[in-house]
Tab-separated table of C-alpha atoms in Angstrom:
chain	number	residue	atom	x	y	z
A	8	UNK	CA	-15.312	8.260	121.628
A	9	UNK	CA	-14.854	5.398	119.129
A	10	UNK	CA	-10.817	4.256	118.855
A	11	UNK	CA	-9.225	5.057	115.655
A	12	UNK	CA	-7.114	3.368	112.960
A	13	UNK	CA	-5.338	4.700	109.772
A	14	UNK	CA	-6.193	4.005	106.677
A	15	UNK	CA	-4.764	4.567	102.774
A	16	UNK	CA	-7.434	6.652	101.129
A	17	UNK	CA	-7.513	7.300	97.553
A	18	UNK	CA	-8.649	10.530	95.775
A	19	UNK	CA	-6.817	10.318	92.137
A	20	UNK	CA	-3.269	8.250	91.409
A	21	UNK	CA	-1.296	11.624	92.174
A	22	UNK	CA	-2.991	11.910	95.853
A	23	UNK	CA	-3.157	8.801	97.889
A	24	UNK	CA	-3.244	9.762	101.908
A	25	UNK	CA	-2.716	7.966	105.096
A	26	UNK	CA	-5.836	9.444	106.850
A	27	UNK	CA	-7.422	8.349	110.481
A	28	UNK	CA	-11.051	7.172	110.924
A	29	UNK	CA	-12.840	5.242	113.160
A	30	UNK	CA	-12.359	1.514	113.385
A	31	UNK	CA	-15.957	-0.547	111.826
A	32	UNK	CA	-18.541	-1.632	115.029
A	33	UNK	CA	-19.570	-4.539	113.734
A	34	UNK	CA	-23.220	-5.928	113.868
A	35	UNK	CA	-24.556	-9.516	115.673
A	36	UNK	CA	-23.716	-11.513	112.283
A	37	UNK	CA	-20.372	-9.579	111.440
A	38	UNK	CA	-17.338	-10.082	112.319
A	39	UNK	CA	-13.786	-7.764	112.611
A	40	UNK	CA	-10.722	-8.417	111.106
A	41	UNK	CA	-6.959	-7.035	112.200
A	42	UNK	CA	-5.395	-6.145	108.244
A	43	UNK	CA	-2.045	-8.413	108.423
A	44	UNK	CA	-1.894	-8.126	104.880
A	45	UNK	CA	-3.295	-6.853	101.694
A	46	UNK	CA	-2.093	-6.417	98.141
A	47	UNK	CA	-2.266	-3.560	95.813
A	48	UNK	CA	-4.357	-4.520	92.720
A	49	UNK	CA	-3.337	-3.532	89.306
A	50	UNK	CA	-7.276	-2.383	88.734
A	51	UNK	CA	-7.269	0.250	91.373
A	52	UNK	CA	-4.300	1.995	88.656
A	53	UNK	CA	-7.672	2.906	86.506
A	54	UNK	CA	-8.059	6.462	87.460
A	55	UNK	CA	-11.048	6.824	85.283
A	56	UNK	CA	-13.156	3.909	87.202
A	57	UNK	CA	-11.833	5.065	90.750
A	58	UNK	CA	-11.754	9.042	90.811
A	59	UNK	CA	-15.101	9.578	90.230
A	60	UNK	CA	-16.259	7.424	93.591
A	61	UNK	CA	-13.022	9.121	95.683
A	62	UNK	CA	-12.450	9.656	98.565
A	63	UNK	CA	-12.399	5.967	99.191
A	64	UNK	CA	-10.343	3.483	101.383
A	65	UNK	CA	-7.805	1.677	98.840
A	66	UNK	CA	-7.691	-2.391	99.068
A	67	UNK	CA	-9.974	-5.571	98.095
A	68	UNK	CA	-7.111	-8.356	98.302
A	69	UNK	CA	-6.977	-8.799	102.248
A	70	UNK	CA	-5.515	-11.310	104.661
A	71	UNK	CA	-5.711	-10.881	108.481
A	72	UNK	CA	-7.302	-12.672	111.822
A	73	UNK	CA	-10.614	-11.939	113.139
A	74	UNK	CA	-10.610	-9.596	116.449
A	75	UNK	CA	-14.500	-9.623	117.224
A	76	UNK	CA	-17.567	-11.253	115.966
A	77	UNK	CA	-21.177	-10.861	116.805
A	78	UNK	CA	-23.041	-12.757	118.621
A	79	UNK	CA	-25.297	-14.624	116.077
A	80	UNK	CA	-21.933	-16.250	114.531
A	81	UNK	CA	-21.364	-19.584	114.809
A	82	UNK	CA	-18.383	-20.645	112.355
A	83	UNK	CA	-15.645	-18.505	113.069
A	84	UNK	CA	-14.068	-17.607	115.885
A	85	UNK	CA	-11.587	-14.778	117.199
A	86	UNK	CA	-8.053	-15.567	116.016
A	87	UNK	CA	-9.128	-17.188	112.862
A	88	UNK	CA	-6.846	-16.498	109.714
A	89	UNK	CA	-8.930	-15.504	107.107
A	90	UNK	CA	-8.710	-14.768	103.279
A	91	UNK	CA	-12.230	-12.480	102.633
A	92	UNK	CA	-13.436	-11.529	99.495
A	93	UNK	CA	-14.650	-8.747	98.156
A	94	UNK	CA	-17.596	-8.904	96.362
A	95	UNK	CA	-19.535	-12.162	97.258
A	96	UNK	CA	-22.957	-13.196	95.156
A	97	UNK	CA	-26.377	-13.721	96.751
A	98	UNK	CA	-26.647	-16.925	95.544
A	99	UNK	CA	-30.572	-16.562	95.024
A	100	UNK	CA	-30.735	-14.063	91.891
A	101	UNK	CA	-31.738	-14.860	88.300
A	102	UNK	CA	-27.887	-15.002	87.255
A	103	UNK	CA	-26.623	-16.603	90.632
A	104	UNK	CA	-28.788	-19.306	89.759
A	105	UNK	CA	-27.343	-19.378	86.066
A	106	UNK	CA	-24.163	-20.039	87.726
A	107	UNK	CA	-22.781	-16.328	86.345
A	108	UNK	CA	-22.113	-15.342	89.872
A	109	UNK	CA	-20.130	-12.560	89.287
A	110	UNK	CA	-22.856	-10.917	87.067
A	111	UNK	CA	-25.245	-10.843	90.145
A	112	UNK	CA	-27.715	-8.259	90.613
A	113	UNK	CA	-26.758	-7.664	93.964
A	114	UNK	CA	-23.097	-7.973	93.757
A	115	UNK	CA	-22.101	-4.400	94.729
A	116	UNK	CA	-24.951	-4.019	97.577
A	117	UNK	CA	-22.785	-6.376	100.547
A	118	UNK	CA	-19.170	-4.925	100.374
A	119	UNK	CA	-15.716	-5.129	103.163
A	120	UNK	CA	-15.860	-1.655	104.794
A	121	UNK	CA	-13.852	0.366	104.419
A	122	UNK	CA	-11.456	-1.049	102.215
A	123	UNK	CA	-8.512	-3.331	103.425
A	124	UNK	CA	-5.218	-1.176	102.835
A	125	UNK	CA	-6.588	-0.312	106.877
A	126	UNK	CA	-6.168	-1.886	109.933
A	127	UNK	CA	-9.438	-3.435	110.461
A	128	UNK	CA	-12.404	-3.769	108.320
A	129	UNK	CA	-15.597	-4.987	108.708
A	130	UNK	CA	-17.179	-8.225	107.594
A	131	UNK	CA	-20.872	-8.112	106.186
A	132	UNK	CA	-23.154	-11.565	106.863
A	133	UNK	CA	-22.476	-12.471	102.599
A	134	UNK	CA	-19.192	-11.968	102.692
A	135	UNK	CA	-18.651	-14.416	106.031
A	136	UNK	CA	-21.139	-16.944	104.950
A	137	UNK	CA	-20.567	-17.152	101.308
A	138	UNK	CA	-16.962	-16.317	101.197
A	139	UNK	CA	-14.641	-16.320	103.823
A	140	UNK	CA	-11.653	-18.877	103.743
A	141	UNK	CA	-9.886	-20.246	106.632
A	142	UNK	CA	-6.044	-19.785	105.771
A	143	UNK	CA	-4.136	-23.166	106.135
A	144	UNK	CA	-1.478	-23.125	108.669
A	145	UNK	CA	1.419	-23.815	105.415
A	146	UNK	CA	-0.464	-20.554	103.357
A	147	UNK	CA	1.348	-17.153	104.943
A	148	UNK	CA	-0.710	-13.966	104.383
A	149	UNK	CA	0.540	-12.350	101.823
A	150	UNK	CA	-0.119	-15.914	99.429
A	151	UNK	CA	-3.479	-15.633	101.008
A	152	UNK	CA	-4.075	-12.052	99.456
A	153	UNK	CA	-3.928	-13.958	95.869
A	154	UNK	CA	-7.219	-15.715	96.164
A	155	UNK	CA	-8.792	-12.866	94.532
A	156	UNK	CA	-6.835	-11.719	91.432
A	157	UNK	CA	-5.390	-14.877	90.854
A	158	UNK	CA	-9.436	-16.077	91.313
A	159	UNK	CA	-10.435	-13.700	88.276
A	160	UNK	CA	-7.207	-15.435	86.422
A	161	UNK	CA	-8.637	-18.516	87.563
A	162	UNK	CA	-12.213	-17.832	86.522
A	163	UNK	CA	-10.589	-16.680	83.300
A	164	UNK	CA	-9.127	-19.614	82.749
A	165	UNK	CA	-11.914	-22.096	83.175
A	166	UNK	CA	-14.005	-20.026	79.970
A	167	UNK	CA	-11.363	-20.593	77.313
A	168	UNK	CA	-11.530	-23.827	76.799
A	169	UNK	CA	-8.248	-24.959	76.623
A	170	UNK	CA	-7.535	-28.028	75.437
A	171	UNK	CA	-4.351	-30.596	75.652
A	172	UNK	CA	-1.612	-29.460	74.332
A	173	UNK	CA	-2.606	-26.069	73.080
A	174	UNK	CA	-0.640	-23.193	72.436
A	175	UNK	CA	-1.292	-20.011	74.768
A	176	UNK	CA	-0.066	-16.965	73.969
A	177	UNK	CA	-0.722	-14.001	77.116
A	178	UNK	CA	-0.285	-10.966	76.372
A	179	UNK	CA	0.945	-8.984	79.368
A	180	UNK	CA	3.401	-9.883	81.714
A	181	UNK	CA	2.481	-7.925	84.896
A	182	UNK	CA	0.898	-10.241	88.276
A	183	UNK	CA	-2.457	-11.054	86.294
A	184	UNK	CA	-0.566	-12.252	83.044
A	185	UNK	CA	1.765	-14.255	85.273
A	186	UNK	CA	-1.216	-15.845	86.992
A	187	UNK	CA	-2.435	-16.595	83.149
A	188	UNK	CA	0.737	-18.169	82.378
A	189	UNK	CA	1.507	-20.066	85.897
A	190	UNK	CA	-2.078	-21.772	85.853
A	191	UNK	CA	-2.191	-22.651	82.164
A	192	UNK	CA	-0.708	-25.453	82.597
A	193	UNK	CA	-2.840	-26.786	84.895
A	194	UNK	CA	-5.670	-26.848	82.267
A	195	UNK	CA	-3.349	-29.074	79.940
A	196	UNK	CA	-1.690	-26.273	78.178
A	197	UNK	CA	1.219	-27.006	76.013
A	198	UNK	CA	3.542	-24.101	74.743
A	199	UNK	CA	3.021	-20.927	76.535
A	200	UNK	CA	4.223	-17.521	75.283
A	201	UNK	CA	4.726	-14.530	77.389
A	202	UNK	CA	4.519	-11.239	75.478
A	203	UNK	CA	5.725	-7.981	76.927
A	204	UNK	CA	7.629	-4.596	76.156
A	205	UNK	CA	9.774	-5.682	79.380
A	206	UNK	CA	12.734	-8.078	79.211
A	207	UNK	CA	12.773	-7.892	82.993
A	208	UNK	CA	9.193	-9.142	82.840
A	209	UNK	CA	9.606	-11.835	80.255
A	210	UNK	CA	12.522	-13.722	82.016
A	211	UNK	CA	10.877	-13.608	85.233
A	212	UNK	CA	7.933	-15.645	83.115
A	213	UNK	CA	10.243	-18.252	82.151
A	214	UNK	CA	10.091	-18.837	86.307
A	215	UNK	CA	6.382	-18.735	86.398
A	216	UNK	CA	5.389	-21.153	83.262
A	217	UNK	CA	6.138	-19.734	80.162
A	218	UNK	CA	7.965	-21.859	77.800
A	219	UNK	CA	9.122	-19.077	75.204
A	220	UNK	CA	9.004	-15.027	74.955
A	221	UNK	CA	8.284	-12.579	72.483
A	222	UNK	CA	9.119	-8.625	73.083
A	223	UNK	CA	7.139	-6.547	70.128
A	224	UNK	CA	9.827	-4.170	70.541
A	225	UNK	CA	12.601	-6.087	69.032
A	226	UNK	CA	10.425	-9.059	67.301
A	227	UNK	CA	7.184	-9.053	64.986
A	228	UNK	CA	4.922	-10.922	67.130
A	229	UNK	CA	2.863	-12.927	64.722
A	230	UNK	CA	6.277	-14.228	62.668
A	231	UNK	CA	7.754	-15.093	65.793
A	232	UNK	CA	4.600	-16.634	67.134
A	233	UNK	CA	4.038	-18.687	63.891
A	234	UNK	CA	8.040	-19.863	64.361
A	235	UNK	CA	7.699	-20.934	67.754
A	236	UNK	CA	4.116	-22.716	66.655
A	237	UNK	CA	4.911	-24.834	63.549
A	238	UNK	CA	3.630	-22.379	61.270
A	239	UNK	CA	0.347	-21.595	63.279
A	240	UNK	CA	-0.958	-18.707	66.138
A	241	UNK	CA	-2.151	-19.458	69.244
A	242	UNK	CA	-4.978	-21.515	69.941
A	243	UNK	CA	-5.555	-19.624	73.018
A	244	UNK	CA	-4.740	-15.596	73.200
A	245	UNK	CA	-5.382	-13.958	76.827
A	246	UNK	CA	-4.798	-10.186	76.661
A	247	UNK	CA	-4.097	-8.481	79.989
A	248	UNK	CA	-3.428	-5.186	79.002
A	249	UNK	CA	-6.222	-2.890	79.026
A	250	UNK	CA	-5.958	-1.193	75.855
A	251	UNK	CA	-7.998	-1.506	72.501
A	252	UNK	CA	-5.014	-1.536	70.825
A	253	UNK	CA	-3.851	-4.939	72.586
A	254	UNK	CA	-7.230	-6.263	71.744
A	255	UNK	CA	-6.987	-6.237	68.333
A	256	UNK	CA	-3.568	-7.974	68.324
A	257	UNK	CA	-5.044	-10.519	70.161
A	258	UNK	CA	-7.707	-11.259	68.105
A	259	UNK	CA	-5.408	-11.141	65.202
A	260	UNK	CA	-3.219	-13.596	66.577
A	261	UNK	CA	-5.917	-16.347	67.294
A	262	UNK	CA	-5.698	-19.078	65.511
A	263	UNK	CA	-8.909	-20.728	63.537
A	264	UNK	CA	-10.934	-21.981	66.272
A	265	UNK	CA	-9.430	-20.671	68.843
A	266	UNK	CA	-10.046	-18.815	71.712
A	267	UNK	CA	-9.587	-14.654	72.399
A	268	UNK	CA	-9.739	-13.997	76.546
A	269	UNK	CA	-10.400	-10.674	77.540
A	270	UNK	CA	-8.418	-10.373	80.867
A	271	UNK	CA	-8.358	-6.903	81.665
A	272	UNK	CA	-11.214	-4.245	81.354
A	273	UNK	CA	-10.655	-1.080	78.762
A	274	UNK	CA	-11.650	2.468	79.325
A	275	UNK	CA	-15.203	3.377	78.062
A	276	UNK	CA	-13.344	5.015	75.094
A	277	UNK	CA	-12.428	4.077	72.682
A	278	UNK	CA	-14.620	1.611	70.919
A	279	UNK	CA	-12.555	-1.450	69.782
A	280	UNK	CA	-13.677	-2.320	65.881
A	281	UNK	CA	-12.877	-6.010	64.724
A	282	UNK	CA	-13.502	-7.895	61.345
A	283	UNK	CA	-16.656	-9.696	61.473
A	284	UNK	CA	-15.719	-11.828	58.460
A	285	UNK	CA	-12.726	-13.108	59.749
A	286	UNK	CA	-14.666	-13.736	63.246
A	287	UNK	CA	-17.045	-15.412	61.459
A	288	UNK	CA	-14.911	-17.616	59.061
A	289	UNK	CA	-12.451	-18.886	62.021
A	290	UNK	CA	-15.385	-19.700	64.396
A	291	UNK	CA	-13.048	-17.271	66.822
A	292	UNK	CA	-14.802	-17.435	70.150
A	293	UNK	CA	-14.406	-14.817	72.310
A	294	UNK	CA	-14.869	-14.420	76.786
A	295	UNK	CA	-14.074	-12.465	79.491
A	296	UNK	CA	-14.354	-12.717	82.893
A	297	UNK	CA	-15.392	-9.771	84.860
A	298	UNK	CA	-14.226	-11.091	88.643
A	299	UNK	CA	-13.587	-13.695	91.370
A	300	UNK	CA	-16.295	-15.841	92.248
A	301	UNK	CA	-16.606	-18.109	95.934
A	302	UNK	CA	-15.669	-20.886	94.209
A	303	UNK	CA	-12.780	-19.677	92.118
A	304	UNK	CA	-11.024	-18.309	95.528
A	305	UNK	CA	-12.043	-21.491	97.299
A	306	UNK	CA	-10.124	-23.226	94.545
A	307	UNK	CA	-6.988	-21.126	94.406
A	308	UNK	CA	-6.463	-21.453	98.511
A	309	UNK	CA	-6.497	-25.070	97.821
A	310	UNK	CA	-4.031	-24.991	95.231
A	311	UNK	CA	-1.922	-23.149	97.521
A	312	UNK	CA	-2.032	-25.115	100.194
A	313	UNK	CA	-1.181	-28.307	98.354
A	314	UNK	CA	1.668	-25.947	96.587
A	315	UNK	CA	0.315	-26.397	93.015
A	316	UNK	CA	0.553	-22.798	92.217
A	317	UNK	CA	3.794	-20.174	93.683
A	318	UNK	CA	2.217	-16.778	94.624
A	319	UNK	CA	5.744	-15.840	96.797
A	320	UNK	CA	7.511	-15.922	93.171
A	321	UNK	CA	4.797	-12.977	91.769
A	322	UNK	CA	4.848	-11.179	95.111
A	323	UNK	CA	8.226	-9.091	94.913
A	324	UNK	CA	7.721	-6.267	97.480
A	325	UNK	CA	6.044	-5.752	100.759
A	326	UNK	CA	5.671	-2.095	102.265
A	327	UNK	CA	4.078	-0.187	105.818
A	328	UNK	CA	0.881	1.447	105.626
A	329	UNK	CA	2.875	4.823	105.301
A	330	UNK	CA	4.532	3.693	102.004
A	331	UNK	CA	1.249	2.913	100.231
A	332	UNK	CA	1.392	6.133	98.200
A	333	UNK	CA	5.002	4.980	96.815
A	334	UNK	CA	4.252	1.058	96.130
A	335	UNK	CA	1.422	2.417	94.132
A	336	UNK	CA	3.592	4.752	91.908
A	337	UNK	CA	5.976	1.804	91.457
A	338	UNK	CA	3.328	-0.308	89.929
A	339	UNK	CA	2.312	2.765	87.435
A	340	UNK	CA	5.836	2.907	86.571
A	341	UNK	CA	6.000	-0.869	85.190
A	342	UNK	CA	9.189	-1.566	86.343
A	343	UNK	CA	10.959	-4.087	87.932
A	344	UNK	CA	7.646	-5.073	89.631
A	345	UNK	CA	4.741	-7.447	90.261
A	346	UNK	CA	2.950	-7.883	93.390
A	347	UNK	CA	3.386	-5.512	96.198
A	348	UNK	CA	1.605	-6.334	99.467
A	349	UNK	CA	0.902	-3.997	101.921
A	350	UNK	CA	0.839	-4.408	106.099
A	351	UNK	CA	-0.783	-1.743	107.784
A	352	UNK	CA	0.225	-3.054	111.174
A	353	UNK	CA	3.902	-4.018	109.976
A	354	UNK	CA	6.007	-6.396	107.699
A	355	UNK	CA	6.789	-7.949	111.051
A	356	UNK	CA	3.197	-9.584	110.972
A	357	UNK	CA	4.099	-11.660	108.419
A	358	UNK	CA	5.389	-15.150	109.380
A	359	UNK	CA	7.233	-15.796	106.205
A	360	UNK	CA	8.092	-12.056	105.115
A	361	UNK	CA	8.298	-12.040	100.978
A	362	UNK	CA	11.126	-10.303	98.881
A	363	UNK	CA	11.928	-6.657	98.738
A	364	UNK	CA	11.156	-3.891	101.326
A	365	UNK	CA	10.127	-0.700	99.356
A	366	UNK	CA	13.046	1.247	99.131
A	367	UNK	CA	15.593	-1.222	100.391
A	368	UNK	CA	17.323	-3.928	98.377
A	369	UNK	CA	16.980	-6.620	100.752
């Protein structure tokens, strides 16, 4: 009989379970990783994207040490720390050799199994090869679980063109829009503006690089833009908020050749309608990008290990396998929240625990 594990499986945001199953057998070019950590992505909130492919084994932000490998692998070895992404390119398609890696043709085919809110999970031969990370001894786990959203903020950030001194306005403060405003900087951003509904949210971003806030609820967001600005929008808008609504402020709020980031997908409905004249006469441009690639979660491990970039300040609560179910109502509810990082064999894993216990306020 195989030997078991638990696991946090997902069948809509009202029914998350902790549910047994075996643990992976790996093949000769896989390996096995023990789940020390893994954090609770903002995307997996989309019930209409995730219900319809329920039941399914929550996670794809994972940080843990190998347990078993095959016997055709050659550069890892048991008790490795290891970051592992997700998805991972082929490298060999038509838009892999583009360089649009995350627009692959054969992204989806090679995936972690089951999932990563688990115990142990098994890694395929083009997720190992391609894009597994070796965590440096100064990274904990839980900063390690950041190489993949903060590698779609990352890969974000390298399509906008951002240039010295520009103004960036993000729209949505939650863990992605603080990865926005944290890394702007790096790419020579000047002013940068942290929009929310949330005055919890917006002086927390004053920690994480923002330079001033604006809260629609209180302030008209383009008159206090243009005050902060000298009279002008943003030369850079990244929206994080997944609604059409959002979108169009955004691209209302761009100023003439400037720069509209899409950092958060929408539902399928509705359709978002712009002004093609004023798109046209501002020579707006307009990206997105859809995921992490090997490269952007190579670089983000390096910035953390040579402490360019603070994920322990966006990682604010850490919670046991059995209090998946409530971490993931928390970050529905928008609250006092960011990052919450789940240990399915125990906080005590952690060599450098992070902030808050769920339901404690230590």
């Amino acid at each position: 009989m195989k030997e078991m594990m638990r696991a946090a499986v997902y069948y809509n945001n009202s029914d998350i379970r902790i549910e047994e199953m075996p643990i992976p057998e790996i093949g000769p070019d896989e390996v096995l990783v023990k789940t020390i950590a893994s954090g609770i992505c903002g995307g997996e909130l989309m019930e209409w994207y995730h219900a319809p492919r329920a039941p399914k084994v929550m996670g794809h932000e994972p940080a843990g040490i190998i347990v078993d490998k095959g016997s055709q692998v050659k550069n890892f070895n048991v008790g490795d720390r290891v970051f592992v992404n997700h998805y991972v390119s082929c490298g060999t398609c038509r838009q892999c050799l583009r360089g649009r890696f995350t627009l692959c043709e054969h992204l989806k085919e090679s995936k972690l199994f089951p999932g990563t809110t688990c115990e142990y999970f098994r890694v395929p031969s083009r997720q190992l090869n391609r894009d597994t990370l070796i965590i440096p001894d100064n990274v904990t786990f839980a900063e390690a679980t950041v190489c993949e959203p903060w590698g779609c903020v990352l890969g974000g950030l390298k399509v906008t063109e951002i240039l010295p001194g520009d103004t960036v306005l993000v729209i949505g403060a939650g863990f992605m829009g603080m990865g926005f405003l944290h890394m702007a900087p790096l790419f020579g951003a000047g002013k940068v503006i942290s929009m929310d509904l949330s005055d919890w949210r917006l002086n927390k971003s004053l920690s994480m690089g923002a330079t001033h806030t604006i809260n629609p609820k209180t302030e008209n967001p383009e008159e206090k833009l243009r005050d902060i600005n000298g009279g002008y929008l943003a030369d850079v808008v990244i929206v994080t908020v997944p609604t059409v609504q959002l979108y169009s402020q955004g691209h209302n709020l761009v100023e003439r050749g400037g720069f509209l980031h899409l950092g958060a997908p929408t539902m399928p409905e509705p359709l978002w309608t712009i002004n093609p004249q004023r798109q046209y006469f501002t020579e707006m441009k307009v990206s997105a990008k859809y995921s992490a690639d090997h490269n952007d979660t190579s670089q983000i491990m390096k910035w953390l290990a040579a402490g360019r970039i603070d994920a322990k300040a966006a990682i604010t609560h850490r919670c046991e396998l059995d209090d998946t179910f409530s971490a993931f109502r928390m970050m529905l509810d928008a609250g006092e929240s960011l990052k919450t990082v789940v240990y399915p064999h125990g906080i005590d894993q952690e060599i450098q625990p992070v902030s808050k216990k769920i339901g404690t306020d230590s």
